[in-house]
Coordinates of C-alpha atoms in Angstrom, one line a residue:
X30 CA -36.8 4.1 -19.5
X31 CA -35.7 3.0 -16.2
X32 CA -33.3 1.1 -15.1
X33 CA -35.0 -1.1 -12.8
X34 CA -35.8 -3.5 -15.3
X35 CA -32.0 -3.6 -16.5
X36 CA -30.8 -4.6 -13.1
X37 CA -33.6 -7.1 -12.6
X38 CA -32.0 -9.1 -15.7
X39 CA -28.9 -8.5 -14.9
X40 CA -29.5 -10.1 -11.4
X41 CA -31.4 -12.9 -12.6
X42 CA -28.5 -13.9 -15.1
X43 CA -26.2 -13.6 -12.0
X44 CA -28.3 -15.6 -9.9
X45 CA -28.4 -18.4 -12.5
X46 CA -25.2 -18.0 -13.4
X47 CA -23.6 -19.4 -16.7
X48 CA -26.8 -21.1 -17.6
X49 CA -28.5 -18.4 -19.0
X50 CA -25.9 -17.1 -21.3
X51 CA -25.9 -18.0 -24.6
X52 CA -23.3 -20.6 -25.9
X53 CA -20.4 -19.0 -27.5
X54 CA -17.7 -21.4 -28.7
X55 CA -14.2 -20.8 -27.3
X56 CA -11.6 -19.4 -29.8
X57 CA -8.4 -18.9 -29.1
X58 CA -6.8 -15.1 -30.2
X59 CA -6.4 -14.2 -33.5
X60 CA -5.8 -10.8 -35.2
X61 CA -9.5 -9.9 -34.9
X62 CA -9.8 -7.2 -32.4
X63 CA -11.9 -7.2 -29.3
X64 CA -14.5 -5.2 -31.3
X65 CA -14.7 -7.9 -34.1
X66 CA -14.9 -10.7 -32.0
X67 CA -18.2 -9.5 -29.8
X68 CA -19.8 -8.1 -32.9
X69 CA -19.8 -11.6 -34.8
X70 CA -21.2 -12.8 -31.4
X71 CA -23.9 -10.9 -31.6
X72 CA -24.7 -11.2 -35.3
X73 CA -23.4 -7.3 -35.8
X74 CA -20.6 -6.5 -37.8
X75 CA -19.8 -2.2 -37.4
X76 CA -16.5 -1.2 -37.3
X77 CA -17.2 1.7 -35.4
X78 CA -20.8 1.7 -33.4
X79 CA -23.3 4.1 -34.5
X80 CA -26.8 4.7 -34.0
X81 CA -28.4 2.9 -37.2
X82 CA -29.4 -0.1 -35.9
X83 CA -31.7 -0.7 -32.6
X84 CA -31.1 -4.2 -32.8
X85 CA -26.7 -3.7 -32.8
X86 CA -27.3 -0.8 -31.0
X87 CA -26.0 -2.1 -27.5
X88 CA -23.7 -4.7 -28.6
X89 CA -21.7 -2.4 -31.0
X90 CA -21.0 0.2 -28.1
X91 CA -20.5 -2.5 -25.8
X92 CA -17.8 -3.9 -27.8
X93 CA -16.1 -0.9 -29.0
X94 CA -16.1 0.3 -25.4
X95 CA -14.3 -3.4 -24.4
X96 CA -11.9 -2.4 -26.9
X97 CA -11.4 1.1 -26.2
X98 CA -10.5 -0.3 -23.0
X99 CA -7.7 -3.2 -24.1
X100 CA -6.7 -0.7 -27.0
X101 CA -3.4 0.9 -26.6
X102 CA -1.7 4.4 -27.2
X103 CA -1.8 3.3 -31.2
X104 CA -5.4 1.9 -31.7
X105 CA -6.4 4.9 -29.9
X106 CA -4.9 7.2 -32.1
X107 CA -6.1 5.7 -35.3
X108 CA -9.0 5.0 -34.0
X109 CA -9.3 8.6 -33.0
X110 CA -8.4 9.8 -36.6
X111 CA -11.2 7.4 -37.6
X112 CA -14.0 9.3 -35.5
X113 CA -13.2 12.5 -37.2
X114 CA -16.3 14.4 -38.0
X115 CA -18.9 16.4 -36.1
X116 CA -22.2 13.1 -35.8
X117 CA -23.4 12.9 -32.4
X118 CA -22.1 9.6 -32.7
X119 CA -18.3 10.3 -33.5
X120 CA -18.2 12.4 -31.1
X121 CA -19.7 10.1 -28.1
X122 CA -17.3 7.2 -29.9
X123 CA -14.3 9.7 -29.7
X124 CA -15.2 10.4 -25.8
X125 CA -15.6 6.4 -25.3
X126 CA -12.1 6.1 -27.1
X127 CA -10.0 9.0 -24.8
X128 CA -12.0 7.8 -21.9
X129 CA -9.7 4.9 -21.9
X130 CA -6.6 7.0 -22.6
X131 CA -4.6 8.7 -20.5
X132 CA -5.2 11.3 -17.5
X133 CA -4.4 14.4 -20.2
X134 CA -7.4 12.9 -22.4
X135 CA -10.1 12.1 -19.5
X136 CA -10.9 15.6 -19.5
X137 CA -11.7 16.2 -23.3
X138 CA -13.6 12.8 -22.8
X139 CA -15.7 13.7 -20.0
X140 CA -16.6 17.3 -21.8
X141 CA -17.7 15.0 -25.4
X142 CA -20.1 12.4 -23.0
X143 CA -22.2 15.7 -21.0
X144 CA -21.9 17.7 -24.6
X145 CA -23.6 14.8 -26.4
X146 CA -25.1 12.4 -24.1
X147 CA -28.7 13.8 -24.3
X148 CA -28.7 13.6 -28.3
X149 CA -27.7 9.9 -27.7
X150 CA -30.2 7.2 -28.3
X151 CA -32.6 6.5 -25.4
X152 CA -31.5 3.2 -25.4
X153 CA -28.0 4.0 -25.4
X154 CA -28.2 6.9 -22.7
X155 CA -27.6 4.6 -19.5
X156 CA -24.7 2.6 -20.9
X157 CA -22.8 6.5 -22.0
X158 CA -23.9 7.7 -18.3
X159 CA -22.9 4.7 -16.8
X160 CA -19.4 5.2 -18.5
X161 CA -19.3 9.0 -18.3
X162 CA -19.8 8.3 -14.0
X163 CA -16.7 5.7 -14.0
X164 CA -14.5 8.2 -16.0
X165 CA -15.5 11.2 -13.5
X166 CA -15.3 8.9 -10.5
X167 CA -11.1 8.0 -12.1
X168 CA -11.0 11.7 -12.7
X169 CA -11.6 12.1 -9.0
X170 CA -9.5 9.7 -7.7
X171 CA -6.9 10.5 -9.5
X172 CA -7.0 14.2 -8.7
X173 CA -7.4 13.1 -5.0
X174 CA -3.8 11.1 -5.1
X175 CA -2.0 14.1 -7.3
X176 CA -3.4 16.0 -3.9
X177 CA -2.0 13.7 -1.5
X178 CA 0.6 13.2 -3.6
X179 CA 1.1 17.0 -3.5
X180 CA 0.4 17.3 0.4
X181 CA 3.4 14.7 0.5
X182 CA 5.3 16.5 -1.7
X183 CA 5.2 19.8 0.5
X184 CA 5.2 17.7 3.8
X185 CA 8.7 16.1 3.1
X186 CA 9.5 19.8 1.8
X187 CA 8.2 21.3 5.0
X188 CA 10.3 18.4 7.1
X189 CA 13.7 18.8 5.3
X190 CA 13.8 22.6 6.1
X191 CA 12.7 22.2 9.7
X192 CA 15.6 19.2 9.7
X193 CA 18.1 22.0 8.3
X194 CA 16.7 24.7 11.2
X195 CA 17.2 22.0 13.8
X196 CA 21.0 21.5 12.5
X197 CA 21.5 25.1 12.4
X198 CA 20.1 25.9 16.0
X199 CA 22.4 22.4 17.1
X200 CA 25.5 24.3 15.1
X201 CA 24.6 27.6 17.7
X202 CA 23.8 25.7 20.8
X203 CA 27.4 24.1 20.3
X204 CA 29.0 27.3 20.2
X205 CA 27.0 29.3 22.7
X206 CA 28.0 25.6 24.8
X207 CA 31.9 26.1 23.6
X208 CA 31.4 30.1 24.8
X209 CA 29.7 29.4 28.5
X210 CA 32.4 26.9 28.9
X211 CA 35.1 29.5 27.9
X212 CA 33.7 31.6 30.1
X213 CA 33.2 29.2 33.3
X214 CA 37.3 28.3 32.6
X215 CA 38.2 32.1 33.0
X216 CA 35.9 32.5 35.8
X217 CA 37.7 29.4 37.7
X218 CA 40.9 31.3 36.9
X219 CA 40.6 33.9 37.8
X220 CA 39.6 32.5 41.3

């Protein structure tokens, strides 16, 4: 499957802007979660996605990654004890849920999405790549600012001990100064 047809729709429903989108009535929040809420939208009702049903198949990773993303240190956690188990699909849910965690986590997530991606649906497979690319492209970032942040961190390191040399040599030019003046006093003495 390629993608070209993906983006075609996708560009054609942002060309024509809210038109084309189905009408969803406005609620305000309630204690259904973010997963809840776009899976009754859509007509599917999963908990936790999975590969069951073509037909939920989108919408039910779609809205668990949507949570994932709003969830917090909590929901990931149980949601994390939830996905337990060795299915394809717990383990590509589990790298959805730590892909939204924090840095520690990334890393564990980005190994699940290239372990299992290929097992994945075909339908599925862009959407998991799609995701796996944004988490590798924060992994990057991130490890480029602990780098600058690092370069920093040895740059003011570096500048401190050349501001402590420079007091040091000022400490000796002002006593080599006090000497040569000694010396030029007893010189114009002894004259």
């Amino acid at each position: 499957m390629t993608l070209r047809p993906l983006l075609a729709c996708l560009l054609a429903v942002w060309l024509a802007g809210c038109e084309l989108l189905p009408q969803v009535p406005f609620e305000l929040p309630s204690s259904r979660t973010t997963s809840e809420a776009a899976a009754s939208a859509s007509g599917c009702h999963a908990d936790l996605p999975s590969f069951a049903d073509d037909d939920c198949l989108l919408p039910e990773w779609v809205a668990f990654g949507l949570a994932s993303q709003r969830g917090d240190r909590v929901w990931r956690q149980a949601m994390l004890t939830h996905l337990e188990g060795d299915s394809t699909e717990r383990r590509l849910a589990r790298a959805v849920a730590l892909a939204w965690g924090n840095q520690s986590q990334w890393e564990r997530a980005s190994e699940l999405y290239k372990a299992n991606l290929a097992a994945a649906p075909v339908l599925l497979q862009p959407l998991l790549r799609y995701w796996l690319n944004e988490l590798e492209g924060r992994r990057a970032r991130a490890g480029r600012l602990n780098a600058a942040e690092s370069a920093q961190a040895q740059s003011e390191a570096r500048r401190a001990a050349l501001e402590e040399e420079k007091a040091d040599l000022e400490k000796k030019l002002e006593a080599l100064t006090a000497i040569e003046r000694s010396i030029n006093l007893r010189q114009q003495a002894d004259e």
